[in-house]
């Protein structure tokens, strides 16, 4: 859930390791009135039809059944002061009868837009328990509220509360992540013929012996570590271990050094073949506008979302925001972007490109053939990856302004709820009004690029669709030329992400490249050659993402057969970009090809790392030099646990992995009846700017790699998205191809 938190969102991130925080000097002060209910029920309130009654000195309510959202039934107190940067202890005693009901305990804003500053969702027992939480406020307000939200149950139940307290001036909680053994490995698998490196966290600055042990505990290889000094990205003193010379297959290996034994790992390629599939299966359960079938995704079945069935208002005839347009569009379908229910063309665009590019480049297309992904279209003789992407392409095409309307041919930037919704919330239960937001040049060029790319890839399978896509792409490109500066503003972030982008020369370049590759038309070649982007060094700390798309165009011009003059220079530029990332990786003790300025790790850093690997992999496809392949393979180590947190960022891969990614429907952490995200979902990863309240209260002062927490409410470090999984799928497919 993205919410504007203003300047306070960007907490200063000191360049020190997480350490014990100094206790706050202030006195501890109770903020609530009558939290023990000793003087009746004032000033507590409850929602309509649910009066508070006192029983044995406790405040009790009969919670009605049949409500949808947690906040449909609540008990709370308003007019509470919060001070930015101050730490609070929020505690209460609560019981629920029958057992098993969830109470969502929040501290938030009592007026619109009802921001949540802290929340927890304990499951209540009949005997009752005492719950206590600590959080640091990211805001100063006199309009805070403390509440227990207890709606969302089909059946009525009883809640009793006592000793509700919010104490300010408490010492900040010191969050110490459990990072396990100090020998950090790729917990999933090294390739038998690939590089095999690990990182040891140690105070020792001289070399140490290491042993590689097989599952039986027998030492099968040994050597010495290489001291690497202090790693900037983590603030730790580290050493590296290289056991690449060991090439035998097996499972359950461990590395031992400095008295520590690593988590177990395999030496085998099978996991990458599995990940190629799992990372793509992710998309079916992100689909909007279609029922998710239990037979295809056991444990993930749900009714179709946003198809005009109450309480959804649906995506079948969506109006514009007021004053933006007079028509309504059918924008059903597509993938939900992330953990929210929004659908955004620029993020759909880069995701679509990356998945189609994965298909276009793989040396093993049979691995992506029909029947591989268990989707409703399996069996239709079209490769499943193309069926899955088609679900999004059809949606992207619907976002184009129809002929005859003002700005025809341009594309709406996004469609999402009028206001932010809370968690959990199944797609089919979202009651918010959906709205089309203004067109943008960037969205229009995203459609031009991806529809042109689709036209050449789907031609074999569905020529009529290919023709329609190409026509839409041409129309979009022409429309963008006429409206080259319609920028999506940063301020448009209520109810959905802004995806603001005011730099579109890259999008023009990418769109011209895809149109040229598909049509060969001179006008697109001229546009490419005239663009300053064509010869610029476009390989920054992160190669590409939804906002920076030049590399997508450059990669395709380098790799897809075409007659553009100067192709060897284009190819050389990719290789030079890859060399840059390899040099960063070689200098990095965790083998990461990413070194952002001032060690400020970006939102979705895991995908940035993967997209840099896409460039390195493309250099391999161009040169077939082993160092590029090895760089990609080693890059996966970081995602799979060779990192400061000893954490695999891919759900269900590795001994300890992310599992509580921010999502409104894989919200198991908030509602035990809901599932965790499916296996093969990538978490956003370390984000130095920690914009969400959970990260702010637990990670303040974090260094680079440490700015991550596997909590469902940490939307700035732990969301899952369609553009991050596309990076994962691409790289997994490349690594699997190397076997
Ligand atoms: O991935 C996006 C990141 O690059 C931006 O910095 C951030 C703030 O605008 O938004 C991220 O995208 C989120 C989007 O706005 C809404 N859906 C979830 C996306 C992932 O967190």
XYZ file of C-alpha atoms and ligand atoms in Angstrom:
760
model
C 0.000 0.000 0.000
C 1.726 3.140 -1.160
C 0.841 6.277 0.695
C 2.342 9.675 0.481
C 4.113 10.300 3.737
C 5.722 13.537 2.652
C 9.179 14.516 3.708
C 9.065 12.321 6.780
C 9.041 9.278 4.548
C 12.658 9.760 3.731
C 14.130 9.115 7.134
C 17.772 9.979 7.205
C 19.728 6.783 6.788
C 22.919 6.960 8.767
C 25.873 5.012 7.489
C 26.236 2.881 10.560
C 25.440 -0.762 11.122
C 22.287 -1.643 13.050
C 23.318 -1.463 16.672
C 21.737 -0.972 20.045
C 19.749 2.258 20.056
C 20.225 4.655 22.922
C 17.242 4.787 25.257
C 14.971 7.775 24.821
C 15.381 10.434 27.469
C 11.671 11.380 27.621
C 9.339 10.080 30.344
C 6.854 7.407 29.397
C 3.434 9.058 29.068
C 0.018 7.403 28.632
C -1.815 8.820 25.622
C -5.201 7.118 26.052
C -8.037 8.087 28.361
C -9.858 5.412 30.366
C -8.004 2.506 28.731
C -8.938 0.302 31.698
C -12.678 1.104 31.367
C -12.821 2.029 35.077
C -15.022 5.065 34.391
C -17.520 3.619 31.925
C -16.966 3.519 28.194
C -16.244 7.185 27.389
C -14.436 8.393 25.266
C -14.390 5.082 23.418
C -16.545 4.713 20.312
C -17.778 1.714 18.385
C -19.286 1.279 14.925
C -23.060 1.367 14.425
C -25.090 -1.548 15.747
C -22.306 -2.709 18.053
C -22.686 -0.936 21.416
C -19.965 -1.344 24.041
C -21.124 -2.995 27.264
C -19.091 -3.459 30.422
C -18.730 -7.037 31.664
C -16.422 -7.836 34.628
C -14.681 -4.497 34.113
C -13.992 -5.244 30.472
C -15.394 -3.524 27.376
C -17.267 -6.075 25.298
C -19.070 -5.983 21.960
C -21.145 -8.470 20.001
C -19.494 -8.328 16.596
C -22.088 -8.799 13.845
C -21.503 -11.419 11.152
C -21.651 -10.751 7.435
C -19.347 -7.755 7.157
C -16.628 -7.629 4.520
C -13.747 -5.470 5.736
C -11.966 -5.404 9.058
C -12.916 -1.774 9.506
C -16.636 -2.486 9.054
C -16.777 -3.258 12.801
C -14.456 -1.475 15.213
C -13.905 -0.090 18.697
C -11.620 2.898 19.116
C -10.575 6.200 20.597
C -9.819 9.408 18.670
C -7.990 12.715 19.161
C -4.680 11.189 20.086
C -1.429 13.108 19.671
C 1.484 11.475 17.923
C 4.920 13.010 17.554
C 7.171 12.175 14.633
C 10.179 10.099 15.644
C 8.752 9.256 19.065
C 8.395 5.605 19.983
C 5.159 4.237 21.459
C 4.155 1.033 23.207
C 0.679 -0.089 22.144
C -0.779 -2.783 24.382
C -4.121 -4.315 25.323
C -5.760 -7.454 26.629
C -8.308 -9.060 24.320
C -10.358 -12.212 24.040
C -12.598 -13.528 21.279
C -15.382 -16.076 21.480
C -15.357 -18.397 19.609
C -11.566 -18.539 19.293
C -9.737 -17.890 16.044
C -11.053 -14.471 15.093
C -8.583 -11.799 14.028
C -8.504 -8.336 15.569
C -6.695 -5.723 13.503
C -5.108 -3.422 16.035
C -4.222 -0.122 14.433
C -2.878 3.289 15.205
C -3.823 5.540 12.339
C -5.365 8.753 11.164
C -8.984 9.201 12.305
C -9.907 11.244 9.223
C -9.474 10.731 5.469
C -7.221 9.390 3.993
C -7.126 7.155 7.101
C -3.398 6.410 6.905
C -2.289 3.510 9.046
C 0.837 4.200 11.077
C 0.993 0.872 12.835
C -0.974 -2.340 12.671
C -0.895 -5.892 13.950
C -3.416 -8.679 13.510
C -3.419 -11.099 16.436
C -5.690 -14.153 16.405
C -7.727 -14.063 19.621
C -8.334 -16.849 22.144
C -11.342 -17.377 24.402
C -9.275 -17.057 27.596
C -7.717 -13.850 26.335
C -4.104 -12.690 25.987
C -2.117 -9.527 26.465
C -0.580 -8.063 23.330
C 2.167 -5.466 23.265
C 3.835 -3.765 20.296
C 6.344 -0.987 19.847
C 6.443 1.380 16.896
C 7.980 4.709 16.023
C 5.660 7.323 14.581
C 6.592 8.690 11.186
C 4.245 11.672 11.591
C 3.138 14.389 13.971
C -0.622 14.696 14.266
C -3.333 15.531 16.779
C -5.856 13.409 14.885
C -4.597 9.924 15.501
C -6.846 7.062 16.469
C -6.320 3.780 18.263
C -8.738 1.071 17.198
C -9.405 -2.633 17.104
C -11.006 -3.490 13.789
C -12.910 -6.739 14.029
C -15.098 -6.931 10.911
C -14.853 -9.380 8.041
C -16.383 -12.428 9.717
C -19.299 -14.314 8.156
C -20.530 -15.316 11.635
C -21.147 -13.160 14.708
C -18.714 -13.422 17.604
C -17.881 -11.702 20.885
C -14.915 -9.445 21.684
C -13.816 -8.228 25.118
C -11.075 -5.682 25.675
C -9.225 -4.305 28.663
C -6.155 -2.287 29.634
C -5.776 -0.612 26.277
C -2.721 1.600 26.441
C -0.595 3.746 24.185
C 2.476 4.965 26.006
C 4.787 7.537 24.445
C 8.406 8.186 25.251
C 9.408 4.525 25.396
C 12.867 3.480 24.167
C 12.848 2.522 20.484
C 12.759 -1.192 19.856
C 16.052 -2.608 18.708
C 15.353 -4.883 15.800
C 17.956 -7.601 15.408
C 17.251 -9.755 12.386
C 18.135 -13.407 12.871
C 20.865 -13.806 10.274
C 21.893 -17.375 11.146
C 25.332 -18.786 10.390
C 27.994 -16.335 9.268
C 28.913 -18.388 6.204
C 26.611 -17.028 3.507
C 25.834 -19.245 0.552
C 23.390 -19.567 -2.286
C 20.947 -21.673 -0.261
C 19.289 -23.060 -3.351
C 21.876 -24.358 -5.788
C 25.151 -23.746 -7.533
C 25.541 -25.049 -11.070
C 27.936 -28.029 -11.304
C 29.984 -26.251 -13.961
C 29.370 -22.728 -12.684
C 31.143 -20.412 -10.255
C 30.711 -21.345 -6.582
C 31.409 -18.579 -4.137
C 30.351 -17.759 -0.609
C 30.890 -14.910 1.818
C 32.049 -15.211 5.410
C 31.161 -12.511 7.944
C 33.954 -12.369 10.486
C 36.028 -10.066 12.629
C 39.125 -11.859 11.385
C 41.153 -10.019 8.773
C 43.584 -12.785 7.894
C 42.789 -15.806 5.753
C 41.043 -18.805 7.310
C 40.627 -22.451 6.274
C 37.293 -23.665 4.871
C 35.825 -27.093 4.150
C 33.073 -28.140 1.784
C 31.084 -31.048 3.245
C 28.674 -33.346 1.495
C 25.347 -34.437 2.963
C 27.054 -37.216 4.923
C 29.358 -34.658 6.549
C 32.459 -35.836 4.693
C 34.849 -33.099 3.609
C 34.994 -33.142 -0.181
C 37.006 -29.981 -0.806
C 39.011 -27.501 1.254
C 40.891 -24.269 0.815
C 41.446 -20.822 2.291
C 39.292 -17.721 2.404
C 40.270 -14.411 0.822
C 39.986 -11.409 3.197
C 37.971 -8.604 1.579
C 37.839 -5.911 4.267
C 34.674 -3.966 5.071
C 31.878 -4.419 2.561
C 30.233 -1.048 1.898
C 26.823 -2.540 1.085
C 26.495 -4.125 4.550
C 29.066 -2.451 6.773
C 30.449 -5.895 7.648
C 34.001 -7.162 7.612
C 33.947 -10.099 5.206
C 36.003 -12.721 3.444
C 35.153 -14.728 0.347
C 35.308 -18.442 -0.344
C 35.706 -19.852 -3.845
C 34.943 -23.543 -4.279
C 34.263 -23.406 -8.026
C 36.711 -26.266 -8.658
C 34.305 -28.706 -7.054
C 31.932 -29.854 -9.820
C 30.049 -32.886 -8.563
C 26.261 -32.970 -8.388
C 24.610 -33.442 -5.046
C 22.247 -32.136 -2.406
C 22.714 -31.104 1.212
C 26.232 -29.671 0.944
C 27.454 -27.239 3.617
C 30.454 -24.939 3.868
C 32.352 -24.677 7.132
C 34.644 -21.797 8.081
C 35.552 -19.837 11.200
C 33.637 -22.308 13.358
C 30.363 -21.759 11.457
C 28.425 -24.108 9.193
C 26.427 -22.618 6.349
C 22.835 -23.390 5.540
C 22.617 -26.387 3.187
C 22.626 -26.110 -0.613
C 22.633 -28.239 -3.734
C 25.026 -28.425 -6.630
C 22.535 -29.002 -9.398
C 20.633 -27.130 -12.092
C 17.164 -28.537 -11.359
C 16.073 -25.624 -9.163
C 16.611 -23.163 -12.020
C 14.476 -25.214 -14.361
C 11.785 -25.222 -11.678
C 12.174 -21.479 -11.062
C 11.839 -20.726 -14.777
C 8.345 -22.206 -14.457
C 7.390 -20.967 -10.965
C 8.427 -17.387 -11.705
C 6.045 -17.430 -14.680
C 3.231 -19.242 -12.895
C 3.164 -16.190 -10.615
C 1.235 -14.270 -13.292
C -1.898 -16.383 -13.418
C -2.757 -15.616 -9.792
C -2.097 -11.916 -10.461
C -4.779 -11.931 -13.154
C -7.709 -9.580 -12.931
C -11.056 -10.322 -14.538
C -10.932 -14.100 -14.395
C -11.652 -16.756 -11.800
C -8.518 -18.456 -10.477
C -9.173 -22.183 -10.559
C -8.359 -24.469 -7.657
C -7.531 -27.230 -10.145
C -4.788 -25.062 -11.671
C -3.443 -23.437 -8.482
C -4.353 -25.518 -5.439
C -4.781 -23.212 -2.455
C -5.074 -20.050 -4.552
C -8.580 -20.269 -5.988
C -10.600 -17.058 -5.923
C -13.521 -15.536 -7.829
C -12.809 -13.183 -10.712
C -11.804 -9.723 -9.520
C -13.229 -6.441 -10.842
C -15.819 -7.911 -13.207
C -18.772 -5.736 -12.170
C -20.080 -8.152 -9.513
C -20.881 -6.459 -6.190
C -19.234 -5.283 -4.045
C -16.777 -4.637 -6.928
C -17.785 -1.702 -9.079
C -15.819 -3.468 -11.756
C -13.577 -2.641 -14.680
C -16.222 -3.214 -17.358
C -17.134 0.457 -17.819
C -14.655 2.611 -15.978
C -15.065 6.389 -16.001
C -12.212 8.835 -15.959
C -11.326 10.867 -12.903
C -13.560 13.910 -12.946
C -12.695 16.364 -15.695
C -10.364 13.950 -17.472
C -12.681 12.428 -20.101
C -16.366 11.907 -20.918
C -16.302 8.272 -21.973
C -16.041 4.981 -20.120
C -13.761 2.132 -21.124
C -13.905 -1.605 -20.670
C -10.514 -2.212 -19.100
C -11.188 -5.641 -17.648
C -8.394 -8.184 -17.553
C -4.675 -7.647 -17.240
C -2.574 -8.398 -14.190
C -2.848 -6.636 -10.859
C 0.378 -4.714 -10.537
C 1.591 -5.936 -7.206
C 0.019 -6.242 -3.756
C -2.549 -3.616 -4.749
C -5.426 -3.868 -7.229
C -4.126 -1.151 -9.555
C -3.224 -1.684 -13.219
C -0.571 0.644 -14.614
C 0.437 0.764 -18.264
C 4.095 1.673 -17.777
C 4.691 -1.155 -15.364
C 2.616 -3.562 -17.427
C 4.703 -2.440 -20.390
C 8.145 -3.269 -19.043
C 6.859 -6.558 -17.588
C 5.350 -7.539 -20.915
C 8.535 -6.625 -22.764
C 10.708 -8.629 -20.426
C 8.583 -11.775 -20.605
C 8.297 -11.588 -24.395
C 12.021 -10.929 -24.571
C 12.628 -14.011 -22.440
C 10.683 -16.034 -24.978
C 12.352 -14.389 -27.968
C 15.880 -14.981 -26.699
C 15.749 -18.373 -25.012
C 17.771 -21.095 -26.659
C 15.267 -23.593 -25.247
C 11.808 -22.389 -26.362
C 10.464 -25.884 -25.779
C 10.802 -25.228 -22.057
C 8.167 -22.509 -22.386
C 5.892 -24.443 -24.713
C 2.177 -25.034 -24.452
C 1.235 -26.900 -21.273
C 4.146 -25.720 -19.112
C 2.381 -23.231 -16.827
C -0.954 -24.845 -15.882
C -3.104 -21.926 -17.030
C -6.619 -21.988 -18.514
C -5.188 -21.681 -22.046
C -2.839 -24.677 -21.657
C -3.561 -27.065 -24.513
C -4.325 -24.414 -27.138
C -1.016 -25.038 -28.979
C 0.310 -21.599 -28.175
C 3.330 -21.471 -25.834
C 1.930 -20.848 -22.353
C 4.202 -17.862 -21.751
C 2.597 -16.169 -24.767
C -0.909 -16.974 -23.531
C -0.046 -15.483 -20.159
C 1.390 -12.289 -21.656
C -1.580 -12.050 -24.007
C -3.770 -11.593 -20.922
C -1.871 -8.378 -20.217
C -1.528 -7.260 -23.831
C -5.285 -7.373 -24.328
C -5.654 -5.131 -21.296
C -2.942 -2.699 -22.457
C -4.730 -2.355 -25.797
C -7.973 -1.506 -23.984
C -6.255 1.444 -22.296
C -5.847 3.244 -25.644
C -8.177 6.184 -26.277
C -10.647 5.111 -29.003
C -10.831 6.827 -32.386
C -13.181 9.795 -32.371
C -12.364 10.857 -28.800
C -10.068 13.716 -27.837
C -6.453 12.488 -27.745
C -7.374 9.345 -29.697
C -4.474 6.906 -29.915
C -2.926 8.077 -26.646
C -3.001 5.658 -23.726
C -4.320 6.166 -20.203
C -1.491 5.985 -17.696
C -3.347 3.782 -15.221
C -6.605 2.573 -13.717
C -7.082 1.952 -10.010
C -9.215 2.571 -6.944
C -10.240 6.122 -6.058
C -8.787 5.600 -2.570
C -6.263 3.284 -1.002
C -7.728 0.124 0.493
C -6.434 -1.759 3.522
C -5.118 -5.297 3.888
C -6.268 -7.972 3.505
C -8.740 -7.454 0.676
C -9.526 -10.039 -1.975
C -9.785 -8.538 -5.462
C -13.457 -9.501 -5.859
C -14.305 -7.788 -2.553
C -12.809 -4.389 -3.347
C -15.728 -1.929 -3.064
C -13.908 1.156 -4.350
C -14.785 3.190 -7.425
C -12.277 2.461 -10.202
C -11.017 5.397 -12.261
C -9.083 5.994 -15.450
C -6.281 8.520 -15.006
C -5.099 10.911 -17.722
C -3.215 9.730 -20.765
C 0.561 10.049 -20.748
C 3.267 10.064 -23.369
C 5.148 7.356 -21.469
C 2.143 5.004 -21.335
C 1.416 5.624 -25.009
C 4.987 4.719 -25.956
C 4.879 1.652 -23.723
C 1.932 0.418 -25.728
C 3.680 1.314 -28.990
C 6.769 -0.669 -27.968
C 5.104 -3.761 -26.538
C 2.354 -4.018 -29.147
C 4.997 -3.756 -31.899
C 7.094 -6.415 -30.166
C 3.994 -8.584 -29.786
C 3.132 -8.177 -33.464
C 6.307 -9.962 -34.549
C 6.186 -12.635 -31.849
C 2.489 -13.598 -32.118
C 2.402 -13.523 -35.934
C 2.985 -17.286 -36.103
C 0.239 -18.031 -33.606
C -2.447 -15.441 -34.228
C -1.901 -13.299 -37.338
C -5.092 -11.305 -36.829
C -4.005 -10.311 -33.334
C -0.544 -9.456 -34.648
C -2.061 -7.117 -37.237
C -4.301 -5.474 -34.669
C -1.387 -5.021 -32.272
C 0.808 -3.496 -34.934
C -1.905 -1.063 -35.998
C -2.371 0.006 -32.371
C 1.391 0.408 -31.985
C 1.687 2.620 -35.046
C -1.290 4.714 -33.938
C 0.168 5.099 -30.466
C 3.573 6.146 -31.748
C 2.042 8.785 -34.012
C -0.144 10.047 -31.174
C 2.881 10.317 -28.867
C 4.777 12.357 -31.456
C 1.888 14.825 -31.436
C 1.750 14.893 -27.613
C 5.383 14.469 -26.596
C 5.152 16.024 -23.135
C 2.104 14.632 -21.344
C 3.794 13.537 -18.161
C 2.267 11.496 -15.369
C 2.715 13.646 -12.251
C 4.151 12.560 -8.913
C 1.106 14.044 -7.190
C -1.235 11.451 -8.703
C -0.671 8.871 -5.991
C -3.976 8.545 -4.141
C -5.537 5.097 -4.361
C -2.680 3.771 -6.480
C 0.981 4.349 -7.276
C 1.949 7.441 -9.260
C 4.445 5.824 -11.644
C 5.399 9.381 -12.464
C 7.768 9.786 -15.385
C 8.810 13.020 -17.012
C 11.692 11.648 -19.064
C 10.347 10.058 -22.219
C 13.213 10.218 -24.738
C 14.028 6.667 -23.655
C 10.443 5.565 -24.296
C 10.458 7.173 -27.760
C 13.695 5.328 -28.526
C 12.399 1.984 -27.285
C 9.117 2.326 -29.198
C 10.933 3.299 -32.410
C 13.265 0.311 -31.953
C 10.436 -2.206 -31.565
C 8.485 -0.708 -34.451
C 11.571 -0.798 -36.643
C 12.411 -4.396 -35.725
C 8.885 -5.482 -36.572
C 8.294 -3.401 -39.712
C 11.700 -2.366 -41.095
C 10.150 1.018 -41.900
C 12.631 3.760 -42.630
C 10.832 6.343 -40.520
C 11.473 4.311 -37.386
C 15.119 3.722 -38.346
C 15.495 7.463 -38.831
C 13.999 8.122 -35.414
C 16.400 5.666 -33.780
C 19.434 7.132 -35.513
C 18.382 10.695 -34.715
C 17.839 9.983 -31.033
C 20.646 11.044 -28.676
C 19.679 8.005 -26.619
C 20.996 5.740 -29.375
C 24.634 6.524 -28.691
C 24.405 7.573 -25.039
C 25.858 5.479 -22.226
C 22.581 4.189 -20.835
C 24.028 1.726 -18.340
C 23.616 3.439 -14.990
C 23.611 1.830 -11.530
C 20.412 0.081 -12.640
C 20.210 -0.801 -16.338
C 16.468 -0.470 -16.854
C 13.100 -0.461 -15.126
C 9.577 0.857 -15.715
C 10.880 4.444 -15.760
C 14.058 3.894 -17.809
C 13.428 1.830 -20.897
C 16.250 2.753 -23.289
C 18.143 -0.475 -22.579
C 15.123 -2.532 -23.643
C 15.316 -0.931 -27.081
C 19.105 -1.210 -27.273
C 19.118 -4.896 -26.316
C 16.595 -5.756 -28.996
C 18.452 -3.761 -31.647
C 21.606 -5.673 -30.718
C 20.076 -9.140 -30.564
C 17.188 -9.328 -33.005
C 18.209 -9.612 -36.671
C 17.838 -6.264 -38.470
C 19.505 -4.031 -41.017
C 20.084 -0.876 -39.006
C 23.418 0.701 -39.922
C 26.086 0.561 -37.211
C 24.968 -2.629 -35.512
C 28.421 -3.561 -34.309
C 28.559 -0.337 -32.289
C 25.190 -1.213 -30.762
C 26.467 -4.635 -29.798
C 29.691 -3.197 -28.416
C 27.677 -0.865 -26.219
C 25.891 -3.831 -24.635
C 29.180 -5.570 -23.998
C 30.625 -2.410 -22.441
C 27.552 -2.115 -20.224
C 27.972 -5.733 -19.170
C 31.663 -5.148 -18.446
C 30.663 -2.337 -16.103
C 28.368 -4.651 -14.124
C 30.973 -7.421 -14.072
C 33.549 -4.995 -12.681
C 31.139 -3.973 -9.914
C 30.445 -7.617 -9.176
C 34.144 -8.502 -9.054
C 34.712 -5.735 -6.522
C 31.761 -6.827 -4.407
C 32.370 -9.338 -1.638
C 28.808 -10.658 -1.976
C 29.115 -10.870 -5.776
C 26.409 -8.262 -6.411
C 26.516 -6.369 -9.753
C 24.920 -3.294 -8.190
C 26.575 -0.397 -6.377
C 24.194 2.562 -6.137
C 25.538 6.044 -5.409
C 26.036 6.662 -1.688
C 24.995 3.060 -1.034
C 21.342 4.148 -1.332
C 19.606 0.944 -2.396
C 16.599 1.596 -4.569
C 12.982 0.469 -4.210
C 12.822 -3.033 -5.733
C 16.626 -3.432 -5.630
C 16.344 -7.174 -6.211
C 14.864 -6.486 -9.624
C 17.555 -3.906 -10.371
C 20.192 -6.530 -9.677
C 18.373 -9.001 -11.919
C 17.942 -6.486 -14.716
C 21.672 -5.725 -14.605
C 22.169 -9.462 -14.997
C 19.911 -9.359 -18.069
C 22.490 -7.037 -19.662
C 25.330 -9.360 -18.689
C 23.414 -12.358 -20.050
C 22.759 -10.506 -23.289
C 26.504 -9.880 -23.588
C 26.920 -13.631 -23.274
C 24.416 -14.199 -26.053
C 26.396 -11.743 -28.192
C 29.916 -12.979 -27.398
C 29.602 -16.478 -25.895
C 32.390 -15.589 -23.527
C 32.221 -17.559 -20.275
C 32.812 -14.595 -18.002
C 29.386 -13.193 -18.844
C 27.590 -16.455 -18.226
C 29.486 -16.928 -14.962
C 28.617 -13.398 -13.878
C 24.906 -14.076 -14.309
C 25.085 -17.378 -12.491
C 27.024 -15.834 -9.591
C 24.544 -12.943 -9.464
C 21.797 -15.378 -8.465
C 23.716 -16.182 -5.268
C 22.707 -12.857 -3.713
C 18.996 -13.455 -4.375
C 19.233 -16.943 -2.921
C 20.876 -16.126 0.389
C 24.487 -15.112 -0.113
C 23.725 -11.760 1.459
C 23.955 -9.830 4.708
C 20.604 -11.152 5.946
C 21.235 -14.786 4.940
C 17.844 -14.669 3.270
C 16.494 -16.025 0.016
C 14.278 -13.374 -1.560
C 12.326 -15.915 -3.598
C 9.342 -17.436 -1.804
C 9.805 -21.154 -1.218
C 13.393 -21.280 -2.489
C 16.190 -21.837 0.018
C 16.065 -22.816 3.659
C 15.010 -19.351 4.866
C 13.071 -17.281 2.352
C 10.701 -14.341 2.146
C 7.126 -15.407 2.685
C 5.160 -12.408 3.845
C 5.414 -10.174 0.813
C 3.007 -7.236 0.832
C -0.206 -8.320 -0.886
C -3.896 -7.842 -0.311
C -4.725 -11.447 -1.147
C -1.678 -13.536 -0.202
C -2.187 -12.031 3.232
C -1.578 -15.073 5.419
C 0.317 -13.000 7.956
C -2.864 -10.984 8.606
C -5.455 -13.702 8.130
C -4.485 -17.323 8.693
C -7.177 -18.499 6.278
C -5.380 -16.829 3.348
C -2.286 -18.292 1.656
C 1.268 -16.935 1.551
C 2.448 -15.809 -1.880
C 2.993 -18.662 -4.325
C 6.374 -20.334 -4.627
C 8.667 -18.345 -6.899
C 7.541 -14.810 -5.952
C 10.348 -12.254 -5.698
C 10.359 -9.765 -2.812
C 11.317 -6.161 -3.622
C 14.388 -6.277 -1.407
C 16.609 -3.823 0.406
C 15.445 -0.216 0.009
C 17.493 2.437 1.801
C 14.641 4.954 1.771
C 12.344 2.714 3.895
C 9.126 4.608 3.056
C 6.675 2.459 5.056
C 5.980 2.671 8.805
C 7.059 -0.877 9.640
C 10.423 -0.456 7.981
C 10.761 2.982 9.536
C 10.156 1.678 13.008
C 12.320 -1.432 12.690
C 15.085 -0.457 10.280
C 15.935 3.175 11.029
C 19.654 3.655 10.423
C 19.942 0.500 8.318
C 22.889 0.076 5.961
C 22.191 -0.968 2.342
C 21.539 -4.690 2.371
C 19.999 -4.525 5.853
C 17.103 -2.298 4.729
C 14.666 -5.165 4.304
C 12.086 -6.869 6.493
C 9.826 -9.810 5.664
C 6.672 -8.196 7.004
C 3.481 -7.879 4.977
C 3.138 -4.228 5.947
C 6.582 -3.289 4.667
C 5.409 -2.287 1.233
C 8.592 -0.384 0.454
C 10.921 -3.358 1.045
C 8.721 -6.422 0.715
C 6.135 -6.078 -2.022
C 5.827 -8.445 -4.971
C 5.197 -7.095 -8.460
C 4.756 -8.112 -12.072
C 7.894 -6.223 -13.150
C 10.088 -7.810 -10.505
C 8.978 -11.340 -11.274
C 9.590 -10.741 -14.967
C 13.233 -10.012 -14.150
C 13.381 -13.163 -12.052
C 11.781 -15.263 -14.782
C 14.154 -13.914 -17.439
C 17.313 -14.628 -15.468
C 16.062 -18.003 -14.205
C 15.373 -18.974 -17.796
C 18.857 -17.906 -18.878
C 20.545 -19.818 -16.065
C 18.423 -22.891 -16.759
C 19.442 -22.670 -20.428
C 23.097 -22.952 -19.418
C 22.683 -26.468 -18.166
O 8.245 0.044 -8.120
C 7.860 1.392 -7.900
C 9.056 2.163 -7.436
O 10.034 2.210 -8.455
C 8.628 3.570 -7.040
O 9.740 4.236 -6.492
C 7.489 3.506 -6.034
C 6.974 4.867 -5.636
O 6.379 5.515 -6.700
O 6.406 2.780 -6.569
C 6.736 1.451 -6.891
O 5.649 0.853 -7.491
C 4.534 0.518 -6.704
C 3.344 1.179 -7.358
O 3.450 2.566 -7.200
C 2.008 0.667 -6.850
N 1.956 -0.767 -6.913
C 3.045 -1.404 -6.193
C 4.378 -0.983 -6.747
C 5.534 -1.697 -6.033
O 5.741 -1.269 -4.748
